[in-house]
Amino acid sequence: MKKIVFYIVLSSIMSSIITIAAYKQYAKEEPLFFPYTSSKKRLTSSDSSSLVSSAGYPDFTRIVSKTIHAVVNVKNYSKKYNNQFDPFDFFFGFPDDFGNNREKKPQRNNDIPGLHGSGVILSPDGYIVTNNHVIKDAEKIEITLSDQRTYKAELIGTDPSTDIALLKINETNLPFIYFSDSNKVQVGEWVLAIGNPFDLNSTVTAGIISAKNRSLGILRGETQSSSSIESFFQTDAAVNPGNSGGALINANGELIGINTAISSASGNFIGYSFAAPSNLVAKVIQDIKKYGTVQRAYLGVRGMDLSKTEYLKAYNKETHKNIKSQQGFLIGEVFEKSGASDAGLKKGDIIKSIDGKPIQNVADLSFIVGTKHPGDKVKVNIIRNKQKIIFHVILKDLQGRTKIRTKEEMTPSELLGAIFEPLSQESKKDFGIGYGIRIKEIRTGRLSAIGLEEGDIILSINGVRMKKPNNVDRVLTKYSGDVTIKSIKQNGQVYIAGFEMN
């Protein structure tokens, strides 16, 4: 009897040791907040055979059954609309939004959603990712699950430079989709797009990855920021208005991207769609959840894509050099006090790889650096005067810091994403005003999200006249609630917009 008790106790101790060891290994492999699929959760070879029907055609029924309930309908309720050109109208607007019909668009009622989109549940406690342009200017965000349960969503945070937003609903035990490593995605592999096109809930389409690392220029036009990150997956899975923010999944039922745009002049699918890679999405939403804002790192260089022959010809003509078209990034400027400058990178260097990952174009460079944090060290392989050189660069934020800072540690000006300068007497005279500050530089932040640009003049914040740049921090420090900004656009138009600061 004593031996039996001894073996039971010994078995319990061994089981506890194995459990603890397994947990420690799991904690090392799993990200901080949102779950990635481990190798144990992937389909086995026997499972993969179920992807082929008896007739030899692909069969995705099993994958769809375990993922479709994790994709939700996102409704944006807002009275606001903007008569200015919006790049996303060409990607997610409806055909009657264009031309004269656009000018006749009536003021929206707050009881009627102005936009429909999709979202993906990331965790059983109700965190949801969608596109920033789906919930932009929303006064209320409503989430409808696949079983038609409806919830009011809290906006946790947004990142216009990647067009990603994080939402939260008050619910538990929700179905969710695991992340996959988007770096392992291959051109030609099967993918499924799940979303709500034309407000038709739970629609599934199939296709393949047509290309990787596509840069379209739409986010830069949307945010008016050179820090926008575009490195999309291109797929031929049918995506239409309403799919925006929905899931792009692989043949294992894992999330590899968030559907963001379609290539179309009418607003409807004509052959190709584009999705933000899951690795970039995961970095953005984890930053938002942990720090309250995205921790963006910068290499500190500006330059050109050497695969663009037309740009290269102009460069060679201007510099009297003869650089051939190739894969890589040609540095045209190194910013002072940046990580690149500190490490010794120079104008004329050609970046060939970062951390062993080839740099074929600008999209590769922005994506790799975009998944890093200030303070991270990267290995940069360059060619200088036909010689291969390796540099180790410590990345910084735009203020030259290498330390990650929480939202509470940042000034209001930093959260707004802008640098301000006093307004000259000449400008005051030209616009007929006696006060105001000019936006000298704008980056990812609240101001770019509400449509303000470099050169715009801020007249007042919450009714307080802006006379000096430090007035911004004086008014908004420790402030929580609705913020109203009155400004003058560069064309002289008075522009009033707002956001919630918390």
Coordinates of C-alpha atoms in Angstrom, one line a residue:
M1 CA 0.0 0.0 0.0
K2 CA 2.9 2.4 0.9
K3 CA 4.5 1.6 -2.5
I4 CA 1.3 2.5 -4.3
V5 CA 1.0 5.8 -2.4
F6 CA 4.7 6.5 -3.2
Y7 CA 4.3 5.9 -6.9
I8 CA 1.2 8.1 -6.9
V9 CA 3.0 11.0 -5.2
L10 CA 6.1 10.5 -7.5
S11 CA 3.8 10.5 -10.6
S12 CA 2.2 13.7 -9.4
I13 CA 5.5 15.4 -8.8
M14 CA 6.8 14.3 -12.3
S15 CA 3.6 15.5 -13.9
S16 CA 3.9 18.9 -12.2
I17 CA 7.5 19.3 -13.3
I18 CA 6.6 18.4 -16.9
T19 CA 3.7 20.8 -16.8
I20 CA 5.8 23.7 -15.5
A21 CA 8.5 23.0 -18.1
A22 CA 6.0 22.9 -20.9
Y23 CA 4.4 26.1 -19.7
K24 CA 7.8 27.9 -19.6
Q25 CA 8.5 26.7 -23.1
Y26 CA 5.0 27.8 -24.2
A27 CA 5.5 31.2 -22.6
K28 CA 8.7 31.7 -24.6
E29 CA 7.1 30.8 -27.9
E30 CA 3.8 32.5 -27.5
P31 CA 3.4 36.3 -27.9
L32 CA 2.4 38.6 -25.1
F33 CA -1.3 39.0 -25.8
F34 CA -2.7 37.3 -28.9
P35 CA -2.1 33.6 -29.7
Y36 CA 0.0 32.3 -32.5
T37 CA -0.5 28.8 -33.7
S38 CA 2.2 26.4 -32.4
S39 CA 3.3 23.5 -34.5
K40 CA 1.1 21.2 -32.5
K41 CA -2.0 23.1 -33.6
R42 CA -1.2 22.9 -37.3
L43 CA -3.0 20.4 -39.5
T44 CA -1.1 17.1 -39.8
S45 CA -0.5 15.4 -43.1
S46 CA -3.5 13.2 -42.6
D47 CA -5.6 16.3 -41.8
S48 CA -4.3 18.0 -45.0
S49 CA -5.7 15.2 -47.1
S50 CA -9.1 16.5 -46.1
L51 CA -8.5 19.6 -48.2
V52 CA -9.0 17.6 -51.3
S53 CA -12.5 16.3 -52.2
S54 CA -13.1 12.9 -53.8
A55 CA -13.3 14.6 -57.1
G56 CA -9.8 16.0 -56.7
Y57 CA -10.8 19.6 -56.1
P58 CA -9.9 21.7 -53.0
D59 CA -12.3 21.2 -50.1
F60 CA -12.1 24.0 -47.4
T61 CA -15.2 23.0 -45.4
R62 CA -13.3 21.9 -42.3
I63 CA -11.2 25.1 -42.3
V64 CA -14.2 27.4 -42.8
S65 CA -16.2 25.7 -40.0
K66 CA -13.5 26.5 -37.4
T67 CA -12.8 30.1 -38.5
I68 CA -16.0 31.6 -40.0
H69 CA -17.5 32.3 -36.5
A70 CA -14.5 34.4 -35.5
V71 CA -15.2 37.0 -38.3
V72 CA -17.6 39.8 -37.3
N73 CA -19.6 42.6 -38.9
V74 CA -18.3 46.1 -38.0
K75 CA -20.7 49.0 -38.3
N76 CA -19.5 52.6 -38.1
Y77 CA -22.2 55.1 -36.9
S78 CA -21.2 58.7 -37.6
K79 CA -22.8 62.0 -38.7
K80 CA -19.5 63.1 -40.2
Y81 CA -18.5 62.9 -43.8
N82 CA -15.8 64.6 -45.7
N83 CA -16.3 66.1 -49.2
Q84 CA -12.5 66.0 -49.8
F85 CA -11.1 63.2 -51.9
D86 CA -10.5 60.0 -49.9
P87 CA -8.1 57.4 -51.4
F88 CA -10.2 54.6 -49.9
D89 CA -13.2 55.6 -51.9
F90 CA -11.5 53.8 -54.8
F91 CA -10.9 50.8 -52.7
F92 CA -14.0 50.4 -50.4
G93 CA -16.5 53.0 -51.6
F94 CA -19.7 52.0 -53.5
P95 CA -20.1 53.1 -57.2
D96 CA -22.7 55.7 -56.4
D97 CA -20.2 57.5 -54.1
F98 CA -18.4 59.0 -57.0
G99 CA -18.8 62.1 -59.2
N100 CA -21.9 64.2 -58.7
N101 CA -23.6 61.7 -56.5
R102 CA -20.8 62.3 -54.0
E103 CA -21.7 65.9 -53.6
K104 CA -25.4 65.1 -53.1
K105 CA -24.7 62.6 -50.3
P106 CA -27.0 63.6 -47.4
Q107 CA -26.0 64.1 -43.8
R108 CA -25.9 60.7 -42.2
N109 CA -28.3 59.9 -39.3
N110 CA -26.5 58.5 -36.3
D111 CA -29.0 55.6 -36.1
I112 CA -27.9 54.4 -39.5
P113 CA -24.4 53.0 -40.0
G114 CA -22.4 55.1 -42.5
L115 CA -19.9 52.3 -43.1
H116 CA -20.0 48.5 -43.0
G117 CA -16.8 46.4 -42.6
S118 CA -15.4 43.3 -41.1
G119 CA -13.3 42.4 -38.1
V120 CA -11.5 39.4 -36.7
I121 CA -11.8 38.1 -33.1
L122 CA -8.3 37.7 -31.7
S123 CA -9.0 36.4 -28.2
P124 CA -11.9 34.7 -26.3
D125 CA -12.3 37.9 -24.2
G126 CA -13.4 40.1 -27.1
Y127 CA -10.4 41.8 -28.7
I128 CA -11.1 42.5 -32.4
V129 CA -8.9 43.8 -35.1
T130 CA -10.2 45.7 -38.1
N131 CA -9.0 48.5 -40.5
N132 CA -8.7 52.0 -39.3
H133 CA -10.6 53.3 -42.3
V134 CA -13.6 51.2 -41.3
I135 CA -14.1 52.9 -37.9
K136 CA -12.7 56.3 -38.8
D137 CA -14.7 59.3 -37.4
A138 CA -17.1 56.8 -35.7
E139 CA -19.3 58.1 -32.9
K140 CA -20.4 54.6 -32.2
I141 CA -19.1 51.2 -33.3
E142 CA -21.3 48.2 -33.3
I143 CA -20.2 44.5 -33.6
T144 CA -22.5 41.8 -34.9
L145 CA -21.3 38.2 -34.4
S146 CA -22.1 35.4 -36.8
D147 CA -24.9 34.3 -34.6
Q148 CA -26.4 37.8 -34.8
R149 CA -25.6 38.8 -31.2
T150 CA -24.8 42.6 -31.2
Y151 CA -22.4 44.6 -29.0
K152 CA -21.2 48.1 -28.7
A153 CA -17.4 48.1 -29.2
E154 CA -14.8 50.2 -27.4
L155 CA -12.1 51.6 -29.5
I156 CA -8.8 50.7 -27.9
G157 CA -6.5 52.4 -30.4
T158 CA -5.7 53.0 -34.0
D159 CA -2.6 53.2 -36.2
P160 CA -3.4 55.0 -39.5
S161 CA 0.1 54.3 -40.9
T162 CA -0.8 50.6 -41.1
D163 CA -4.6 51.1 -41.3
I164 CA -5.1 48.9 -38.3
A165 CA -7.5 49.5 -35.4
L166 CA -8.1 47.4 -32.2
L167 CA -11.6 47.1 -30.7
K168 CA -13.0 45.4 -27.6
I169 CA -16.4 44.0 -26.7
N170 CA -17.6 42.9 -23.3
E171 CA -17.9 39.1 -23.8
T172 CA -16.1 35.9 -23.0
N173 CA -15.7 32.4 -24.5
L174 CA -15.7 33.8 -28.0
P175 CA -14.3 31.9 -31.0
F176 CA -11.1 33.3 -32.3
I177 CA -8.4 32.8 -35.0
Y178 CA -4.8 32.0 -34.3
F179 CA -2.1 34.1 -35.9
S180 CA 0.4 32.5 -38.3
D181 CA 3.9 33.7 -39.1
S182 CA 3.3 35.7 -42.3
N183 CA 7.0 35.5 -43.2
K184 CA 6.4 31.9 -44.1
V185 CA 3.7 32.6 -46.6
Q186 CA 4.6 31.5 -50.1
V187 CA 3.4 32.8 -53.5
G188 CA 1.0 30.3 -55.0
E189 CA -0.4 28.9 -51.7
W190 CA -4.2 28.6 -51.1
V191 CA -5.9 31.3 -49.1
L192 CA -9.4 32.1 -48.0
A193 CA -10.9 35.5 -47.5
I194 CA -13.8 35.8 -44.9
G195 CA -15.8 38.9 -44.4
N196 CA -19.1 40.7 -45.0
P197 CA -19.1 42.1 -48.6
F198 CA -22.0 44.4 -49.4
D199 CA -23.2 43.7 -45.8
L200 CA -23.7 40.0 -46.7
N201 CA -22.5 38.3 -43.5
S202 CA -20.1 35.4 -43.3
T203 CA -19.0 35.3 -46.9
V204 CA -16.1 33.0 -47.9
T205 CA -14.0 33.3 -51.1
A206 CA -10.9 31.3 -52.1
G207 CA -7.8 32.1 -54.1
I208 CA -4.0 32.0 -54.0
I209 CA -1.3 34.4 -52.9
S210 CA -0.5 36.2 -56.2
A211 CA 2.5 38.2 -54.9
K212 CA 4.1 39.6 -51.7
N213 CA 5.4 42.9 -50.6
R214 CA 3.1 45.1 -52.7
S215 CA 3.2 48.9 -52.0
L216 CA 0.2 50.8 -53.4
G217 CA 0.7 54.3 -51.9
I218 CA -2.9 54.4 -50.5
L219 CA -1.9 54.7 -46.9
R220 CA 0.5 57.5 -47.5
G221 CA -2.2 59.4 -49.3
E222 CA -4.6 58.7 -46.4
T223 CA -2.4 59.7 -43.5
Q224 CA -0.3 62.3 -45.3
S225 CA 2.6 60.7 -43.6
S226 CA 5.9 59.3 -45.0
S227 CA 6.0 56.8 -42.1
S228 CA 3.1 54.7 -43.6
I229 CA 4.0 51.1 -43.9
E230 CA 2.8 49.2 -46.9
S231 CA 3.9 45.6 -47.7
F232 CA 0.7 43.9 -48.7
F233 CA -0.1 40.3 -49.7
Q234 CA -1.7 40.3 -53.2
T235 CA -4.3 37.7 -53.7
D236 CA -7.0 36.8 -56.3
A237 CA -9.5 35.8 -53.7
A238 CA -12.6 37.9 -54.4
V239 CA -12.9 40.8 -52.0
N240 CA -15.5 43.6 -52.2
P241 CA -16.7 46.6 -50.2
G242 CA -17.4 45.3 -46.7
N243 CA -14.6 42.8 -46.7
S244 CA -12.3 45.5 -45.3
G245 CA -10.9 44.4 -42.0
G246 CA -11.8 40.7 -42.6
A247 CA -9.6 37.6 -42.3
L248 CA -7.2 36.2 -44.8
I249 CA -6.4 32.7 -43.7
N250 CA -4.2 29.9 -44.9
A251 CA -5.0 26.2 -45.5
N252 CA -4.3 25.5 -41.8
G253 CA -7.1 27.9 -40.8
E254 CA -4.6 30.4 -39.4
L255 CA -4.7 34.2 -39.8
I256 CA -2.0 35.4 -42.2
G257 CA -3.5 38.8 -43.0
I258 CA -6.2 41.5 -42.7
N259 CA -7.9 42.3 -46.0
T260 CA -7.4 46.0 -46.6
A261 CA -7.8 47.1 -50.2
I262 CA -8.9 46.0 -53.7
S263 CA -7.5 47.2 -57.0
S264 CA -10.5 48.8 -58.7
A265 CA -11.7 52.0 -60.2
S266 CA -15.4 51.2 -59.5
G267 CA -15.0 50.1 -55.9
N268 CA -15.8 46.5 -56.8
F269 CA -13.6 43.4 -57.2
I270 CA -12.0 43.1 -60.6
G271 CA -9.2 40.5 -60.0
Y272 CA -6.8 41.4 -57.1
S273 CA -7.1 42.3 -53.5
F274 CA -4.5 43.2 -50.8
A275 CA -4.0 42.3 -47.2
A276 CA -1.8 43.5 -44.4
P277 CA 0.5 40.7 -43.2
S278 CA -0.3 39.1 -39.8
N279 CA 3.2 39.8 -38.3
L280 CA 2.8 43.5 -38.8
V281 CA -0.8 43.4 -37.5
A282 CA 0.3 41.5 -34.4
K283 CA 3.0 44.0 -33.6
V284 CA 0.7 47.0 -34.0
I285 CA -2.2 45.6 -31.8
Q286 CA 0.2 44.3 -29.1
D287 CA 1.8 47.8 -28.9
I288 CA -1.7 49.4 -28.7
K289 CA -2.8 47.1 -25.9
K290 CA 0.4 47.2 -23.9
Y291 CA 1.6 50.8 -24.4
G292 CA -1.5 52.6 -25.5
T293 CA 0.2 53.7 -28.7
V294 CA 2.3 52.1 -31.5
Q295 CA 6.0 52.1 -30.7
R296 CA 7.4 52.9 -34.1
A297 CA 11.1 52.5 -34.8
Y298 CA 13.0 54.2 -37.6
L299 CA 16.2 53.4 -39.4
G300 CA 16.8 57.1 -40.2
V301 CA 17.3 57.0 -44.0
R302 CA 15.5 58.2 -47.1
G303 CA 16.1 56.9 -50.6
M304 CA 14.8 55.0 -53.5
D305 CA 13.9 51.6 -54.7
L306 CA 16.6 50.3 -57.1
S307 CA 14.1 48.0 -58.8
K308 CA 12.3 51.1 -60.2
T309 CA 14.2 51.6 -63.5
E310 CA 12.6 55.0 -64.2
Y311 CA 13.7 56.4 -60.9
L312 CA 17.2 55.0 -61.3
K313 CA 17.7 56.6 -64.7
A314 CA 16.8 60.0 -63.3
Y315 CA 19.2 59.4 -60.3
N316 CA 22.1 58.4 -62.6
K317 CA 21.5 61.5 -64.8
E318 CA 21.5 63.8 -61.8
T319 CA 24.5 62.3 -60.0
H320 CA 26.6 61.2 -63.0
K321 CA 26.8 57.7 -61.6
N322 CA 26.0 54.5 -63.3
I323 CA 24.1 52.3 -60.8
K324 CA 22.4 49.4 -62.4
S325 CA 18.8 48.3 -61.7
Q326 CA 18.9 45.6 -59.0
Q327 CA 17.2 44.5 -55.8
G328 CA 18.0 46.8 -52.9
F329 CA 17.4 50.2 -51.4
L330 CA 19.7 53.1 -52.3
I331 CA 20.2 55.6 -49.5
G332 CA 19.8 59.2 -50.7
E333 CA 19.8 60.8 -47.2
V334 CA 20.8 59.8 -43.7
F335 CA 19.1 61.8 -41.0
E336 CA 21.2 63.4 -38.3
K337 CA 21.3 61.7 -34.8
S338 CA 19.4 58.7 -36.2
G339 CA 20.4 55.1 -35.7
A340 CA 21.7 54.9 -39.2
S341 CA 23.8 58.0 -38.7
D342 CA 25.2 56.7 -35.4
A343 CA 26.2 53.4 -37.0
G344 CA 28.0 55.0 -40.0
L345 CA 25.6 54.5 -42.9
K346 CA 26.1 57.0 -45.7
K347 CA 24.4 58.5 -48.7
G348 CA 25.0 56.2 -51.7
D349 CA 25.0 53.0 -49.7
I350 CA 22.8 50.2 -51.0
I351 CA 21.0 48.2 -48.4
K352 CA 20.8 44.5 -49.5
S353 CA 19.4 42.9 -46.3
I354 CA 18.4 43.5 -42.7
D355 CA 18.7 40.7 -40.2
G356 CA 19.4 38.3 -43.0
K357 CA 16.1 39.1 -44.8
P358 CA 16.7 40.4 -48.4
I359 CA 15.7 43.9 -49.2
Q360 CA 14.2 43.7 -52.7
N361 CA 12.3 47.0 -52.6
V362 CA 11.0 49.8 -50.4
A363 CA 8.1 47.6 -49.1
D364 CA 10.6 45.1 -47.7
L365 CA 12.5 47.8 -45.9
S366 CA 9.4 49.5 -44.4
F367 CA 7.9 46.1 -43.3
I368 CA 11.0 44.8 -41.6
V369 CA 11.7 48.0 -39.7
G370 CA 8.0 48.4 -39.0
T371 CA 7.9 45.3 -37.0
K372 CA 10.7 46.5 -34.7
H373 CA 10.7 48.7 -31.6
P374 CA 12.9 51.6 -30.5
G375 CA 16.0 50.2 -29.0
D376 CA 16.1 47.1 -31.1
K377 CA 19.4 46.3 -32.8
V378 CA 19.4 45.2 -36.5
K379 CA 22.2 43.9 -38.7
V380 CA 22.3 45.8 -42.0
N381 CA 24.2 44.5 -45.0
I382 CA 25.1 47.2 -47.5
I383 CA 27.2 47.6 -50.6
R384 CA 29.5 50.7 -50.6
N385 CA 31.9 51.2 -53.5
K386 CA 31.3 47.6 -54.6
Q387 CA 32.4 46.4 -51.1
K388 CA 30.1 44.4 -48.8
I389 CA 29.9 45.9 -45.3
I390 CA 27.9 44.9 -42.2
F391 CA 26.6 47.5 -39.8
H392 CA 24.8 47.0 -36.5
V393 CA 22.2 49.7 -36.1
I394 CA 20.2 50.6 -32.9
L395 CA 16.8 51.8 -34.0
K396 CA 15.3 55.0 -32.6
D397 CA 12.0 56.7 -32.5
L398 CA 11.4 60.0 -34.3
Q399 CA 12.6 61.9 -31.2
G400 CA 15.8 60.1 -31.2
R401 CA 15.0 57.9 -28.2
T402 CA 15.8 54.2 -27.9
K403 CA 13.5 53.7 -24.9
I404 CA 9.9 52.4 -25.3
R405 CA 7.6 54.8 -23.6
T406 CA 4.0 54.2 -22.5
K407 CA 1.2 56.5 -23.5
E408 CA 1.3 58.1 -20.1
E409 CA 5.0 59.1 -20.6
M410 CA 4.4 60.8 -23.9
T411 CA 3.4 64.5 -24.3
P412 CA 0.1 65.4 -25.9
S413 CA 2.0 66.8 -28.9
E414 CA 3.6 63.4 -29.4
L415 CA 0.2 61.6 -29.2
L416 CA -1.2 64.1 -31.7
G417 CA 1.7 63.1 -34.0
A418 CA 2.9 66.5 -34.9
I419 CA 5.6 69.2 -34.4
F420 CA 4.3 72.8 -34.3
E421 CA 5.9 76.1 -35.1
P422 CA 4.8 79.7 -34.4
L423 CA 2.8 81.4 -37.1
S424 CA 4.6 84.3 -38.9
Q425 CA 3.2 87.8 -39.0
E426 CA 3.0 87.4 -42.8
S427 CA 0.8 84.3 -42.6
K428 CA -1.4 86.0 -40.0
K429 CA -1.9 88.9 -42.4
D430 CA -2.5 86.6 -45.4
F431 CA -5.2 84.6 -43.5
G432 CA -6.6 87.6 -41.7
I433 CA -6.1 86.1 -38.2
G434 CA -4.3 87.3 -35.1
Y435 CA -3.3 83.9 -33.6
G436 CA -2.6 80.3 -34.6
I437 CA 0.2 77.7 -34.8
R438 CA 1.4 75.9 -38.0
I439 CA 1.9 72.1 -38.3
K440 CA 5.5 71.9 -39.2
E441 CA 5.7 68.1 -39.4
I442 CA 3.0 65.4 -39.1
R443 CA 3.4 61.8 -38.5
T444 CA 1.2 58.9 -37.4
G445 CA -1.2 60.1 -34.7
R446 CA -4.5 61.7 -33.9
L447 CA -4.1 64.7 -36.3
S448 CA -3.3 62.7 -39.4
A449 CA -6.2 60.4 -38.5
I450 CA -8.7 63.3 -38.6
G451 CA -7.4 64.7 -41.9
L452 CA -4.9 67.4 -40.9
E453 CA -1.7 67.9 -42.9
E454 CA 1.6 69.6 -42.8
G455 CA 1.2 73.4 -43.3
D456 CA -2.3 73.5 -41.8
I457 CA -2.9 76.1 -39.1
I458 CA -4.5 75.2 -35.8
L459 CA -6.6 78.0 -34.4
S460 CA -7.9 76.6 -31.3
I461 CA -8.2 73.4 -29.2
N462 CA -11.4 73.0 -27.2
G463 CA -12.0 76.7 -27.7
V464 CA -8.6 77.8 -26.4
R465 CA -6.7 79.9 -28.9
M466 CA -3.3 78.6 -29.9
K467 CA -0.7 81.3 -29.8
K468 CA 2.5 79.3 -29.1
P469 CA 3.4 75.6 -29.8
N470 CA 3.6 74.8 -26.1
N471 CA -0.1 75.9 -25.8
V472 CA -1.0 72.4 -27.1
D473 CA 0.6 70.5 -24.2
R474 CA -0.7 73.1 -21.7
V475 CA -4.3 72.5 -22.8
L476 CA -4.2 68.7 -23.2
T477 CA -1.9 67.5 -20.5
K478 CA -3.8 65.2 -18.2
Y479 CA -6.9 65.9 -20.2
S480 CA -9.4 63.1 -21.0
G481 CA -12.5 63.3 -23.1
D482 CA -13.6 64.8 -26.4
V483 CA -11.2 67.1 -28.2
T484 CA -12.3 69.7 -30.8
I485 CA -9.8 71.3 -33.1
K486 CA -10.5 74.3 -35.3
S487 CA -8.0 74.8 -38.1
I488 CA -7.4 76.5 -41.4
K489 CA -6.4 74.3 -44.3
Q490 CA -3.8 75.5 -46.7
N491 CA -6.5 76.4 -49.2
G492 CA -8.0 78.8 -46.6
Q493 CA -10.9 76.5 -45.7
V494 CA -11.9 76.4 -42.1
Y495 CA -11.9 72.8 -40.9
I496 CA -13.3 71.6 -37.6
A497 CA -12.7 68.0 -36.5
G498 CA -12.4 66.1 -33.3
F499 CA -11.4 62.9 -31.5
E500 CA -11.5 61.3 -28.1
M501 CA -8.5 61.5 -25.9
N502 CA -8.2 59.0 -23.0

